[in-house]
PDB file of C-alpha atoms in Angstrom:
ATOM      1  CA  UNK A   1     -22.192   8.071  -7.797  1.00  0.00           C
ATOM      2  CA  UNK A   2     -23.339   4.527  -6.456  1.00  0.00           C
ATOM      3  CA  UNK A   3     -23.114   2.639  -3.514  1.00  0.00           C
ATOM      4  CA  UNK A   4     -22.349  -1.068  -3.240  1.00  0.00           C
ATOM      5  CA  UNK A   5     -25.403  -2.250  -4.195  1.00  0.00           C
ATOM      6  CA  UNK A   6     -25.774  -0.049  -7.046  1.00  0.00           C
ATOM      7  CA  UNK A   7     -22.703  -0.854  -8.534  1.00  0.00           C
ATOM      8  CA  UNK A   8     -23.400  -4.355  -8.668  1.00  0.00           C
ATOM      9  CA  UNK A   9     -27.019  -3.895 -10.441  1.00  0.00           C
ATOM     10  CA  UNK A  10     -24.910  -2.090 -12.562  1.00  0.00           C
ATOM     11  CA  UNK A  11     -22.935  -4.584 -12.783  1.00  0.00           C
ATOM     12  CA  UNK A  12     -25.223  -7.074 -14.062  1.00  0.00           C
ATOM     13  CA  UNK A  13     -27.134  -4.764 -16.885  1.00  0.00           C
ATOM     14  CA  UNK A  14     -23.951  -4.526 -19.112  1.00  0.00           C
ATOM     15  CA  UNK A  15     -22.105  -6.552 -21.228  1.00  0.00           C
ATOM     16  CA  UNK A  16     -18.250  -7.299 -20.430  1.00  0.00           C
ATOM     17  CA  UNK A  17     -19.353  -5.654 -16.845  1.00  0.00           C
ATOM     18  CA  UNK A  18     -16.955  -5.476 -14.517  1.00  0.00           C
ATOM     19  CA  UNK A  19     -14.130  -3.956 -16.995  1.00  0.00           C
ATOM     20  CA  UNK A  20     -16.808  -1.391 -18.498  1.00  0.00           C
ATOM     21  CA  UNK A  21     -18.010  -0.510 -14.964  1.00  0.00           C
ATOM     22  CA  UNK A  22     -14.384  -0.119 -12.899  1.00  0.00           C
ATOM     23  CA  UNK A  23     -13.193   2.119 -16.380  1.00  0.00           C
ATOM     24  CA  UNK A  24     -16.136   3.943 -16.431  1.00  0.00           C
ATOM     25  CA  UNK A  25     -15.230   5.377 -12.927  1.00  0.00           C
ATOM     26  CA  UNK A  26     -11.998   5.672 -13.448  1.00  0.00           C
ATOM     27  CA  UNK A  27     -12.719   8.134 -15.987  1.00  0.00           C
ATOM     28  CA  UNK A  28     -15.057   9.788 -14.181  1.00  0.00           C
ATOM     29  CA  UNK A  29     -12.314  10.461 -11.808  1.00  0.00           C
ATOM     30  CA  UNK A  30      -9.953  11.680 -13.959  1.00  0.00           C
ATOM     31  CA  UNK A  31     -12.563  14.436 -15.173  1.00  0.00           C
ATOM     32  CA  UNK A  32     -13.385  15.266 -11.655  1.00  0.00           C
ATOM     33  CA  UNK A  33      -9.499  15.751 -10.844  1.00  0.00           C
ATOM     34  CA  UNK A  34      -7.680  16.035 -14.429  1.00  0.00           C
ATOM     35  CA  UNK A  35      -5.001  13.915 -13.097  1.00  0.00           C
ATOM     36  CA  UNK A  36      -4.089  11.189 -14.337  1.00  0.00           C
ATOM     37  CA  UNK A  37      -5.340   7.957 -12.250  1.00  0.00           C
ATOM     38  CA  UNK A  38      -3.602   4.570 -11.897  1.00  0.00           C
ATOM     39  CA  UNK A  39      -5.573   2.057  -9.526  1.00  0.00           C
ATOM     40  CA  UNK A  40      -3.654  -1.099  -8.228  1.00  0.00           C
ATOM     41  CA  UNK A  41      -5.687  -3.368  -6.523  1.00  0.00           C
ATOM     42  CA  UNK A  42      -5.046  -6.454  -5.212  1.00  0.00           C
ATOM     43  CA  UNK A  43      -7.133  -9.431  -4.574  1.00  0.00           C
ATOM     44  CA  UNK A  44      -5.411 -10.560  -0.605  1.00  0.00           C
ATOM     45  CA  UNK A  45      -8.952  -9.930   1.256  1.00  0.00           C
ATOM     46  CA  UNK A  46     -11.112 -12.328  -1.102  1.00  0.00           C
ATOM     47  CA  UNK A  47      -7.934 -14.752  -1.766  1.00  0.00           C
ATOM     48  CA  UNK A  48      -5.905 -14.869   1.306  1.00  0.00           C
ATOM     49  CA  UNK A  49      -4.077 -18.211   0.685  1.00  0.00           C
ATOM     50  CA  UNK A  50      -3.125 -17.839  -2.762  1.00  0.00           C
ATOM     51  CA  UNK A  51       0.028 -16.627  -3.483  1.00  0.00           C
ATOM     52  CA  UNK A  52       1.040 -14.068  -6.187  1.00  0.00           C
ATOM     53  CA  UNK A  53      -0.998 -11.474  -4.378  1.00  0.00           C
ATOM     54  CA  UNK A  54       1.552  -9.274  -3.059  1.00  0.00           C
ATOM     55  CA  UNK A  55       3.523  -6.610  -4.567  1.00  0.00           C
ATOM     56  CA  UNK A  56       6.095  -8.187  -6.891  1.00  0.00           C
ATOM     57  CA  UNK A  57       8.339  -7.288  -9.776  1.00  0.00           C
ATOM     58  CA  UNK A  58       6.313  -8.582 -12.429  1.00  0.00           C
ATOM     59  CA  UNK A  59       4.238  -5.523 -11.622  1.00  0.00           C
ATOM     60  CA  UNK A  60       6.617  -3.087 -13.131  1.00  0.00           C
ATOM     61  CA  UNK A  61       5.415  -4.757 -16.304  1.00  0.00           C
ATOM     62  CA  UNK A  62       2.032  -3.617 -15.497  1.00  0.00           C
ATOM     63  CA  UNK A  63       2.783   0.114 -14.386  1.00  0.00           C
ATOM     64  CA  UNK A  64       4.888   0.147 -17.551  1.00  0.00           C
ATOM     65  CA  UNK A  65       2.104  -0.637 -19.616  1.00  0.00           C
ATOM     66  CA  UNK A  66      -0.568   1.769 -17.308  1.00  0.00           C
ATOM     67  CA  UNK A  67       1.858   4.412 -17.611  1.00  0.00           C
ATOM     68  CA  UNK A  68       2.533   4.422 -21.203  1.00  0.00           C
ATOM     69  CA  UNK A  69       1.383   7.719 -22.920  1.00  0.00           C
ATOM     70  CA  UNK A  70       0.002   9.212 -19.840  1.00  0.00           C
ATOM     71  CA  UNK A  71       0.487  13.414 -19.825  1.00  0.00           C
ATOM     72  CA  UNK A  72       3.114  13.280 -16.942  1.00  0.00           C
ATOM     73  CA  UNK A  73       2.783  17.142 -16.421  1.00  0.00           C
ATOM     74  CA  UNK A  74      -0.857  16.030 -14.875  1.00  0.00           C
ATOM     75  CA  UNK A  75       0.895  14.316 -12.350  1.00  0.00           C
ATOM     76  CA  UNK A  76      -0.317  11.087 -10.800  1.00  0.00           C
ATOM     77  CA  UNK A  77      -3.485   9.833  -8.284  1.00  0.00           C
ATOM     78  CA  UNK A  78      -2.038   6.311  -7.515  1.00  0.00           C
ATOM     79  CA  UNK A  79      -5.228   3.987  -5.658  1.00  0.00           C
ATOM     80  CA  UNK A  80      -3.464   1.910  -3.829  1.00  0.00           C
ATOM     81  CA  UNK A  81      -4.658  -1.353  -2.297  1.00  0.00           C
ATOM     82  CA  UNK A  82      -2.461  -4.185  -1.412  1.00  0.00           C
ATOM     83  CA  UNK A  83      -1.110  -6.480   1.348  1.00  0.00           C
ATOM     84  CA  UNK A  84       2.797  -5.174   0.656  1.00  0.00           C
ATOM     85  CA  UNK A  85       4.946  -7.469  -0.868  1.00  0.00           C
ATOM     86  CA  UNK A  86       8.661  -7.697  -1.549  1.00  0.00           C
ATOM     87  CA  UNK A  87      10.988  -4.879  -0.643  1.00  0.00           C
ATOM     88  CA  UNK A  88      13.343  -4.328  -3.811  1.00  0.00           C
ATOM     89  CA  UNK A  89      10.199  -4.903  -6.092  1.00  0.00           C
ATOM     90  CA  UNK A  90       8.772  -1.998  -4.149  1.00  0.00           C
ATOM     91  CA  UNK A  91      12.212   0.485  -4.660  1.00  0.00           C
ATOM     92  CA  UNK A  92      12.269  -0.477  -8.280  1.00  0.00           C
ATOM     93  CA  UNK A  93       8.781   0.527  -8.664  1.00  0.00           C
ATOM     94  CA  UNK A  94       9.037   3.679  -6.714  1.00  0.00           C
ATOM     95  CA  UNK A  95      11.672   5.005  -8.602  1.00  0.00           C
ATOM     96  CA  UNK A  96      10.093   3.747 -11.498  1.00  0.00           C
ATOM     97  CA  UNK A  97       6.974   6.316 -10.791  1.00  0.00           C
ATOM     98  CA  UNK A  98       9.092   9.395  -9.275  1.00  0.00           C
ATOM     99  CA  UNK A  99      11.283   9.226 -12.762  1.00  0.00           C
ATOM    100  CA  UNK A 100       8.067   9.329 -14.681  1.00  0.00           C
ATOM    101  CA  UNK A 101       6.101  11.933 -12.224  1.00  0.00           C
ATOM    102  CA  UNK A 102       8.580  13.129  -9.981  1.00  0.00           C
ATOM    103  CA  UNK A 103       6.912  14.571  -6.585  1.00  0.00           C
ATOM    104  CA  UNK A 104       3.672  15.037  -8.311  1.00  0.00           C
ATOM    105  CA  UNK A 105       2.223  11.644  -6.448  1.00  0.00           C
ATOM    106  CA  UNK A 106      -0.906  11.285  -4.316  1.00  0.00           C
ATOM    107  CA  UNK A 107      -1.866   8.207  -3.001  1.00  0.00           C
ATOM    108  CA  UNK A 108      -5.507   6.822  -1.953  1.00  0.00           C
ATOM    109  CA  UNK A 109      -6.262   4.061   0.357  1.00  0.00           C
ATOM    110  CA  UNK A 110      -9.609   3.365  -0.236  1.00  0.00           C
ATOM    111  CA  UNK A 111      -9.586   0.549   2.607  1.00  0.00           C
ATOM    112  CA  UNK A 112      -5.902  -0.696   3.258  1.00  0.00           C
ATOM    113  CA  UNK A 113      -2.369  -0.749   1.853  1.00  0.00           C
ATOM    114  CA  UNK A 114      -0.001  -2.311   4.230  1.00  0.00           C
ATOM    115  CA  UNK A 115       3.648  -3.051   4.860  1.00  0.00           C
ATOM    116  CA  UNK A 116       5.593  -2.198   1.426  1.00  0.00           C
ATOM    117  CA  UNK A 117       2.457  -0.887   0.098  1.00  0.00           C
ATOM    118  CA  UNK A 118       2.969   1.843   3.095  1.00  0.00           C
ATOM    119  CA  UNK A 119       6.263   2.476   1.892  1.00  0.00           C
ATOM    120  CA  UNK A 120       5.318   3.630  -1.285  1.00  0.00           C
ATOM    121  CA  UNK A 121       2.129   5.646   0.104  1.00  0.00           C
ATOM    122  CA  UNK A 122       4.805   7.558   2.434  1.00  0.00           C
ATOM    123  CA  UNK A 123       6.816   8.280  -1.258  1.00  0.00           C
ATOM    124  CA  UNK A 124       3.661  10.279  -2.470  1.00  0.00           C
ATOM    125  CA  UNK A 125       3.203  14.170  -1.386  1.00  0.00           C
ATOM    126  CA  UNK A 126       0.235  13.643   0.360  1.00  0.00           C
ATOM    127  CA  UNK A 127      -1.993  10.378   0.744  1.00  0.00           C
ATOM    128  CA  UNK A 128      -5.636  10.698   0.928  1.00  0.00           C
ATOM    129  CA  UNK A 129      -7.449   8.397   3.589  1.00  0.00           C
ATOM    130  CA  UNK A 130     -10.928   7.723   4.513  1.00  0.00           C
ATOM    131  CA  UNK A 131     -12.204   7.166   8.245  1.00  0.00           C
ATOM    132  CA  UNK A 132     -12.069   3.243   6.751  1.00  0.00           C
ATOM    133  CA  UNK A 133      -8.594   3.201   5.995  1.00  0.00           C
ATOM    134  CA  UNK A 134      -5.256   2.095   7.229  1.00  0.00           C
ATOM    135  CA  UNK A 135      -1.898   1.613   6.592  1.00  0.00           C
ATOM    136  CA  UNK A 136       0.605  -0.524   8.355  1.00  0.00           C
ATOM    137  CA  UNK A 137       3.769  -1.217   9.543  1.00  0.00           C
ATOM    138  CA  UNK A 138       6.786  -0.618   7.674  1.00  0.00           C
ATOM    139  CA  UNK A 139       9.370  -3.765   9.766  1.00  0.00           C
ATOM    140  CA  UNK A 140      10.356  -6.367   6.999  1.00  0.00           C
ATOM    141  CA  UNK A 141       9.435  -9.743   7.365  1.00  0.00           C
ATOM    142  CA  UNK A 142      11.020 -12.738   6.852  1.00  0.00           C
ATOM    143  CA  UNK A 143       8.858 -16.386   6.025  1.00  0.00           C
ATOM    144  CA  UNK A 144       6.560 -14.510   7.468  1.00  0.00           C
ATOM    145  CA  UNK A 145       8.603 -13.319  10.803  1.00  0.00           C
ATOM    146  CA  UNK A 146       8.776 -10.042  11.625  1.00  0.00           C
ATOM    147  CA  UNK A 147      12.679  -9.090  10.919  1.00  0.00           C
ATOM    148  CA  UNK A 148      11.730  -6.778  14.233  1.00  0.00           C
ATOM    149  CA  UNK A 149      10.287  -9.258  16.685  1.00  0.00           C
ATOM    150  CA  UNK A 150      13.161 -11.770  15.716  1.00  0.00           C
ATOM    151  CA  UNK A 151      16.121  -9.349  16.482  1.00  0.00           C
ATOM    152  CA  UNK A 152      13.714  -8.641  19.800  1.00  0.00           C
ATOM    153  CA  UNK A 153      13.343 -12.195  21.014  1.00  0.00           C
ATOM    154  CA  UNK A 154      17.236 -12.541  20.195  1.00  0.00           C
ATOM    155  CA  UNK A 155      17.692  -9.382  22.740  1.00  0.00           C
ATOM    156  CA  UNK A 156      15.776 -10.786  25.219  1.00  0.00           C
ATOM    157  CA  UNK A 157      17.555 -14.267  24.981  1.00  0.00           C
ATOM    158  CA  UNK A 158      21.211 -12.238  25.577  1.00  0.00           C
ATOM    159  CA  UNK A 159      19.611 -10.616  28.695  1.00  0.00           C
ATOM    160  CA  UNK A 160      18.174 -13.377  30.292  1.00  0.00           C
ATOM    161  CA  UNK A 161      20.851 -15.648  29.600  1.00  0.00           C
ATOM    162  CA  UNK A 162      23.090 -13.439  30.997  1.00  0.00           C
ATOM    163  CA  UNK A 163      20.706 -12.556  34.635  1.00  0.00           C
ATOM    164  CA  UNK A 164      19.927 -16.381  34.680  1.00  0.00           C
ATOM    165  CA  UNK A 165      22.807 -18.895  33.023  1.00  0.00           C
ATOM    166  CA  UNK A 166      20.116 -21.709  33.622  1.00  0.00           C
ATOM    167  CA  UNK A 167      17.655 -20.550  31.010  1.00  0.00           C
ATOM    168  CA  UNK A 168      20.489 -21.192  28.446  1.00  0.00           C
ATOM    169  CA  UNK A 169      19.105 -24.500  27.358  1.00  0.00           C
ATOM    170  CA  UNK A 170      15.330 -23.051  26.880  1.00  0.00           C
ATOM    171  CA  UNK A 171      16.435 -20.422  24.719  1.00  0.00           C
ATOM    172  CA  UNK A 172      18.737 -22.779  22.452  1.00  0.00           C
ATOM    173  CA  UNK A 173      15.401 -24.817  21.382  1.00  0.00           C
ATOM    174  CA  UNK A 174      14.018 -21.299  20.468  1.00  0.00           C
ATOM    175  CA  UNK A 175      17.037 -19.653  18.882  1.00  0.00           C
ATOM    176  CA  UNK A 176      17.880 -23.092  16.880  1.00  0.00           C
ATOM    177  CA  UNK A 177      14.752 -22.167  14.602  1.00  0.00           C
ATOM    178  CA  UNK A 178      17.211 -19.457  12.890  1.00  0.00           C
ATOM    179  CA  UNK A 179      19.290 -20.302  10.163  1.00  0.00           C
ATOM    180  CA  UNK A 180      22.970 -19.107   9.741  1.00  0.00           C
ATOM    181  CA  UNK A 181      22.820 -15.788   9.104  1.00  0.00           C
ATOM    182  CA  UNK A 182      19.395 -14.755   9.821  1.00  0.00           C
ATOM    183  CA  UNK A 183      19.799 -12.392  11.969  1.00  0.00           C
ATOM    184  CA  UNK A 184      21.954 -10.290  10.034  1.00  0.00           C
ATOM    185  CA  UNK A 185      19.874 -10.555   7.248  1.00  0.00           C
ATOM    186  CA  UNK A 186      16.669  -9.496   9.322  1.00  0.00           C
ATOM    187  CA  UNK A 187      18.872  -6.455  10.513  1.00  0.00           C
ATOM    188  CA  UNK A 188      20.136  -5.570   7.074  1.00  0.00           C
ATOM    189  CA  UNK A 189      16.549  -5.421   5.701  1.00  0.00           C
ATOM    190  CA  UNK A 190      15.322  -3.370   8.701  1.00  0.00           C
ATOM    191  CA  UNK A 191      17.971  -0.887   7.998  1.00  0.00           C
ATOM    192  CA  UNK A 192      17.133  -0.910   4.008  1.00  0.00           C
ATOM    193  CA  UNK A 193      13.864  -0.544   4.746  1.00  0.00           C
ATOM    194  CA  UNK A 194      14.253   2.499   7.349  1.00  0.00           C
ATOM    195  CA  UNK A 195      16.672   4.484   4.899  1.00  0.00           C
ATOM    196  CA  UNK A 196      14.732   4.199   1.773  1.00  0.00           C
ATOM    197  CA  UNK A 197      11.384   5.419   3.432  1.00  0.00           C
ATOM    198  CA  UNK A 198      13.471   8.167   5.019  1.00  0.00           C
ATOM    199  CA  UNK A 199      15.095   9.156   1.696  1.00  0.00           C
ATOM    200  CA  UNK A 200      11.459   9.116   0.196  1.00  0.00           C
ATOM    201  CA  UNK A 201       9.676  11.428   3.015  1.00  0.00           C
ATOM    202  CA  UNK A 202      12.903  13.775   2.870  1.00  0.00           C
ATOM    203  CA  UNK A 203      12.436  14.087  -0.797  1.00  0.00           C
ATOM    204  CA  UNK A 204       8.814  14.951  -1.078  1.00  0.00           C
ATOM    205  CA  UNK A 205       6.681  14.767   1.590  1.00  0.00           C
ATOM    206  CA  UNK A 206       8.602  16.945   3.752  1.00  0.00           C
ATOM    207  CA  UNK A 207      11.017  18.573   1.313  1.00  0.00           C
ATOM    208  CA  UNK A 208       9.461  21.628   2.229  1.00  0.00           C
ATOM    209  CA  UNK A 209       9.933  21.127   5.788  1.00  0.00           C
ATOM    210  CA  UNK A 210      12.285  23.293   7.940  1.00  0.00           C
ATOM    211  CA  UNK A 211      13.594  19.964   9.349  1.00  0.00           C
ATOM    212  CA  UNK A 212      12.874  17.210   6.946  1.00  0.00           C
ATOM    213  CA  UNK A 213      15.371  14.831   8.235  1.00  0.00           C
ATOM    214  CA  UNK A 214      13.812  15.319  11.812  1.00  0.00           C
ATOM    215  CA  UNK A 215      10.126  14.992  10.395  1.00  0.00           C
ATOM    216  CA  UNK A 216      10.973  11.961   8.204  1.00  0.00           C
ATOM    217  CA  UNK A 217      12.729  10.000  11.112  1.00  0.00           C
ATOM    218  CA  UNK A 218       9.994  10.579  13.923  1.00  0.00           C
ATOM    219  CA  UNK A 219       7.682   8.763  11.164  1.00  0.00           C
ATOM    220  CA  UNK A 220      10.215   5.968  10.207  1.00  0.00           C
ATOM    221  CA  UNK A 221      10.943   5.502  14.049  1.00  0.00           C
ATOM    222  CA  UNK A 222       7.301   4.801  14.779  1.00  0.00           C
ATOM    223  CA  UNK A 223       5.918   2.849  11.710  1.00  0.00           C
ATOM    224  CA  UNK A 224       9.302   0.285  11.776  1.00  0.00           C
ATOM    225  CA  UNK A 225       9.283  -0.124  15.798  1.00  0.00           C
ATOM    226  CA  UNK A 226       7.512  -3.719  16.911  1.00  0.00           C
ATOM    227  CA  UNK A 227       7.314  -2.085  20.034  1.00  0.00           C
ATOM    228  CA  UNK A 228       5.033   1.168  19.500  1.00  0.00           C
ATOM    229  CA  UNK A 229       2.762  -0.880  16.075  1.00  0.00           C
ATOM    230  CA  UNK A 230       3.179  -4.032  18.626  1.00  0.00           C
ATOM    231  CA  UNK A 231       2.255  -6.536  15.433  1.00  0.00           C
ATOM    232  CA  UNK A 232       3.182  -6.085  11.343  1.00  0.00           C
ATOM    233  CA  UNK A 233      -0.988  -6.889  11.041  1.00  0.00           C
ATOM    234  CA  UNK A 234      -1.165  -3.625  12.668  1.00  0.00           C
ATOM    235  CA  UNK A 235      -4.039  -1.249  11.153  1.00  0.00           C
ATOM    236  CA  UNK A 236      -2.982   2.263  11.791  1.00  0.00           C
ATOM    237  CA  UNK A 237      -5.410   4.652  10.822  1.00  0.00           C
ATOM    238  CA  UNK A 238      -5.505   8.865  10.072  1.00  0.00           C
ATOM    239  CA  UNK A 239      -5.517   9.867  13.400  1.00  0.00           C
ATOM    240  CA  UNK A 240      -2.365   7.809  14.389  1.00  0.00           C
ATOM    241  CA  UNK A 241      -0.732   8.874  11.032  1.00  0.00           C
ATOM    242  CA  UNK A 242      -1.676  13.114  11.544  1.00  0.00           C
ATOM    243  CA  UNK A 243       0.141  12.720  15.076  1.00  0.00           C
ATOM    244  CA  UNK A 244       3.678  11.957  13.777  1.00  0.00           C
ATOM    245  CA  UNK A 245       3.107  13.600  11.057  1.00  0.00           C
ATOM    246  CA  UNK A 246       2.245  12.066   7.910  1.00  0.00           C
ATOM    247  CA  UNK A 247       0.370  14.042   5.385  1.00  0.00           C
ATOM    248  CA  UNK A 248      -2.734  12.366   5.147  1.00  0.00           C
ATOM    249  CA  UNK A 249      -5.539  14.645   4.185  1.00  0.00           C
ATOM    250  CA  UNK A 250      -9.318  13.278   5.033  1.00  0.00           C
ATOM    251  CA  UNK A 251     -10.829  11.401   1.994  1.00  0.00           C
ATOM    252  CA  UNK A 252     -14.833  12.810   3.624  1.00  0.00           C
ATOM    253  CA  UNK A 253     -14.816  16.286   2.336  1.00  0.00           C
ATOM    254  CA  UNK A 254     -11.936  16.761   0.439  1.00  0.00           C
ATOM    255  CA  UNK A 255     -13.184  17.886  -2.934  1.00  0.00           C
ATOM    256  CA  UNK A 256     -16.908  18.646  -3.242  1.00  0.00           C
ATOM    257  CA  UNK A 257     -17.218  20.103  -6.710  1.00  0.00           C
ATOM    258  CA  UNK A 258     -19.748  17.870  -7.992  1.00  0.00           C
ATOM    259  CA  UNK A 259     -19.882  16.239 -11.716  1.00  0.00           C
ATOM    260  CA  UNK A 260     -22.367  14.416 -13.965  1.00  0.00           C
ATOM    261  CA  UNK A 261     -22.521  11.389 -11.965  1.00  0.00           C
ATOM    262  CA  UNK A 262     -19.954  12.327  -9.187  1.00  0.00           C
ATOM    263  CA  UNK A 263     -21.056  14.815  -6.197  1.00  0.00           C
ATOM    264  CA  UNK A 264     -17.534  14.831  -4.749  1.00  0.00           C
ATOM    265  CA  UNK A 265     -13.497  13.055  -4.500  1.00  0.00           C
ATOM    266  CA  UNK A 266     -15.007  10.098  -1.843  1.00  0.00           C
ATOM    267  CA  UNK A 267     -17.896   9.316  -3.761  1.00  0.00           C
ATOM    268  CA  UNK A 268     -15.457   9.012  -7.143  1.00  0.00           C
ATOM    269  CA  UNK A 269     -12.828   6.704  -4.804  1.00  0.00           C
ATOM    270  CA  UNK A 270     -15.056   4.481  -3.001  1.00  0.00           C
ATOM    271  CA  UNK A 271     -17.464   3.820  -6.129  1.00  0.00           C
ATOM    272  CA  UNK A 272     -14.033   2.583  -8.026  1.00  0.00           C
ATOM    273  CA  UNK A 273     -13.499   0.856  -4.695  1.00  0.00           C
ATOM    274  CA  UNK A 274     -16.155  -1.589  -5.122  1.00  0.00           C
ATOM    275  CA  UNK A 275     -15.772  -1.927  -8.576  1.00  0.00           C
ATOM    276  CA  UNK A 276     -12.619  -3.594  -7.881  1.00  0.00           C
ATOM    277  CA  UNK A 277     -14.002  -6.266  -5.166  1.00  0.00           C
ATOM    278  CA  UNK A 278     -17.125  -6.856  -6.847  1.00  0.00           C
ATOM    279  CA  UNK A 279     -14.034  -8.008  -9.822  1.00  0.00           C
ATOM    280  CA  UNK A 280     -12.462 -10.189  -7.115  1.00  0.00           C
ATOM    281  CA  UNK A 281     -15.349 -11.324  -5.466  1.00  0.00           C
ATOM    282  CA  UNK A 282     -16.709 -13.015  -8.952  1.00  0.00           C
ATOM    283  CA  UNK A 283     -13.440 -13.663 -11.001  1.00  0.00           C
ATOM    284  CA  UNK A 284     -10.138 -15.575 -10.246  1.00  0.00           C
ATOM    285  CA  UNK A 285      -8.296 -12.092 -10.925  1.00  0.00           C
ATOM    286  CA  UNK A 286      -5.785 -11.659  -8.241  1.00  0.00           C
ATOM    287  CA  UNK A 287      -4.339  -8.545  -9.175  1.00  0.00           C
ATOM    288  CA  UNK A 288      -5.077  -5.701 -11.036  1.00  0.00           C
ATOM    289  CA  UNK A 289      -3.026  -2.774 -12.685  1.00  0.00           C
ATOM    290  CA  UNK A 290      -5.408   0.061 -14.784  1.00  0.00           C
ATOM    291  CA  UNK A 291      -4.951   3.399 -15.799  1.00  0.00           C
ATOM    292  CA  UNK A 292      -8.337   6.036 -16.549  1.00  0.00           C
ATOM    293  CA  UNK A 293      -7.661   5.009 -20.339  1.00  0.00           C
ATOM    294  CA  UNK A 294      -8.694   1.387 -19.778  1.00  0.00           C
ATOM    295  CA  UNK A 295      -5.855   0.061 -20.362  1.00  0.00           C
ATOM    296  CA  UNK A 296      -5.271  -2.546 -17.525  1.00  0.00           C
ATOM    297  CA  UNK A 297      -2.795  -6.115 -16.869  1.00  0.00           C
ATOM    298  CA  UNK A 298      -4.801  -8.041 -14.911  1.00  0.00           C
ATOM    299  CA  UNK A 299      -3.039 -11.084 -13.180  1.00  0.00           C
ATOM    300  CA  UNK A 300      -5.420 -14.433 -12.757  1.00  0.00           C
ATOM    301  CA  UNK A 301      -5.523 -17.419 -10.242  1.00  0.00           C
ATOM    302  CA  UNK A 302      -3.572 -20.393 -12.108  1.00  0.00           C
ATOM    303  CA  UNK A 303      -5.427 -23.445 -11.456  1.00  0.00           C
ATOM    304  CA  UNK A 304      -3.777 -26.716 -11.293  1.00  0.00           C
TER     305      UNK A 304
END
């Protein structure tokens, strides 16, 4: 398989190139593993101000569409790469994929999937990372607050109100910034958040575990807590994951049963990888949804 600069000579010797390229190797990959492959890829790195990049119900459309006459007995390799997005968009879609696949989900991070997007890698069996990749925090955010760091700073307020009556009137300019019934809301989505990742682990990752509900909170416990991830930009990568215990298994040497133009898994993933940002590098796609078929929604930059 190629490297970057491969692809993109690639690339540029076809007609139609980016879709034949990216579907080429997404077939390739579905010979190597005869699963079936869904890749969605987002364009947040190349297009960081732009809205609509983020995981959103409208996608359900997509995975409708990329899951439509799939064999569902091959179970599902779901490349995953994404900024997160919003929470009930990511439930729906969950259960959307476990009623089509059930526990027969693997997720790859080829380079990152954060926030929600590492709430529905921790719904797979196993995900698959490379020494490049990371997940993220799972704490909610709010206009772009962490739901965590505001119930924190609240905390702290109480307490030092309470040692120091005189810092009242500091802490009202800060606290004003909240509107009525903020808080509860960023406490609410915390604990929606915590439960449906713990229901997910319980139910597949560790189903199998002697003490799944044990297993599954030690993971929640870590990934929602501001004060062990410190920031929801966070990149957490294998070695942090393997030591709560998350089922990541190493990308580098997973499968080496080599192909006609694919020596082994990595080389399959991270080929497909830069397809995808060479597409978002040169086009005003912001989001794409593709299965190994070809058949793809692709979501494009509105100008006005």
């Amino acid at each position: 398989m190629p490297n970057w600069e491969q692809v993109i000579k690639e690339i540029n010797s076809v007609p139609n190139p980016y879709d034949s390229v990216r579907r080429k190797y997404l077939d390739i990959m579905y010979k190597y593993t005869g699963r079936n492959i869904i890749a969605y890829y987002s364009a947040f790195i190349q297009k960081p101000d732009i809205d609509g990049t983020g995981i959103e119900d409208s996608d359900k459309n997509a995975f409708m569409q990329a899951a439509h006459g799939l064999d569902r007995s091959l179970g599902l390799d779901l490349i995953l790469h994404t900024p997160g997005g919003n929470i009930a968009a990511t439930e729906s879609l969950v259960y959307y994929l476990k009623s089509l696949f059930g526990n027969d989900i693997r997720v790859f991070i080829p380079q990152i999937a954060m926030s929600a997007g590492t709430m529905i890698s921790l719904a797979a069996k196993e995900i698959v990372m490379g020494k490049q990749s990371n997940l993220g925090p799972i704490d909610p955010q709010f206009g772009g607050m962490s739901c965590a760091a505001v119930l924190e700073e609240f905390n702290t307020a109480l307490e030092d109100i309470k040692n120091n009556p005189e810092s009242a009137s500091l802490w009202a300019n800060i606290i004003r910034k909240y509107h009525p019934t903020f808080l509860g809301d960023c406490k609410k989505a915390i604990d929606w958040s915590e439960e449906m990742v713990k229901t997910w682990l319980m139910e597949n990752m560790f189903v199998d575990s002697e003490s799944p509900d044990v297993d599954a909170s030690r993971v929640v416990a870590y990934l929602s807590s501001h004060n062990n991830t410190y920031s929801h930009a966070r990149h957490i990568h294998i070695n942090d994951l393997k030591k709560i215990g998350v089922n990541v298994i190493p990308l580098e040497g997973l499968d080496n049963n080599s192909i006609d133009q694919c020596k082994d898994l990595q080389d399959c993933v991270l080929t497909i990888h830069h397809s995808y940002m060479n597409v978002f590098a040169n086009y005003a796609a912001l989001k794409v949804v593709e299965n190994h078929k070809g058949i793809a929604m692709i979501t494009n930059q509105v100008k006005r």
